[in-house]
Amino acid sequence: MDTKYCVGCDSVKTVDQFYFHRESGKPEKYCKACKLERQKKYQRRLAKDSGVPHEQDIIDKLKSMGIYACSGKKSRSRWVDIVAFGCVAIEAKLGRKKNNTYLFTFTSKQVRHGIRGDVVIFMIDEGDYTQYYIFGRDEPVLYDMDGQLKRWVSYTPESGHGNISIDMVEMMDQAEGNWQLIIDVFNQKLQQLKRGQDVDAWASI
């Protein structure tokens, strides 16, 4: 029987231990056993890593504080960016800097249907330092006068021009480093469970 070298396990095996390419009909470069292991590793990585740098940064930050967190890819609902404690859904937004202003944008779907997570985290990454702002999804500054979620939210540090800018600065000041909010939401959900009420459990743990 013909043989082929497997680049995964660095060994020569018979061709019946390989899958074949549909188009060329030739054996693949990984044997069946190596391909299966690679698929398992890929699934484990999806469950752990976000693939979006700022989301992974927040996940790592949460874990460093003892808050269990994972990527939304481990969630039953793919739209979740991050899941903390298995049931607290987090929407993560990275600020895009333009001049001295940071812009945090929401998707068209989010604007139409609203924020479906429990908590929103705005992140500002300046390279030598990173700031995190944590607040509830019902924060008034995120919405227009008619209650519609804004397409984007701007934040200019130290700004004092107009009531909206002042409100935004005050909100950001209060939200900076407010990780306790995530714990509070988790405790609220625990109380709901104790009362026999249903809660959303986003992660399959």
Tab-separated table of C-alpha atoms in Angstrom, residues 55 71-73 75 77-83 88-91 202:
chain	number	residue	atom	x	y	z
A	55	GLU	CA	-12.174	41.966	23.603
A	71	SER	CA	-15.272	34.990	24.651
A	72	GLY	CA	-18.788	35.203	23.311
A	73	LYS	CA	-17.770	32.422	20.927
A	75	SER	CA	-21.791	31.503	24.265
A	77	SER	CA	-25.727	33.472	21.547
A	78	ARG	CA	-22.994	34.403	19.083
A	79	TRP	CA	-23.669	38.139	19.375
A	80	VAL	CA	-22.247	38.301	22.922
A	81	ASP	CA	-18.753	39.825	22.951
A	82	ILE	CA	-17.805	38.601	26.412
A	83	VAL	CA	-19.472	36.492	29.097
A	88	VAL	CA	-23.359	38.356	32.579
A	89	ALA	CA	-23.329	39.430	28.926
A	90	ILE	CA	-20.898	42.220	28.072
A	91	GLU	CA	-20.768	44.465	25.028
A	202	TRP	CA	-25.041	32.809	27.964
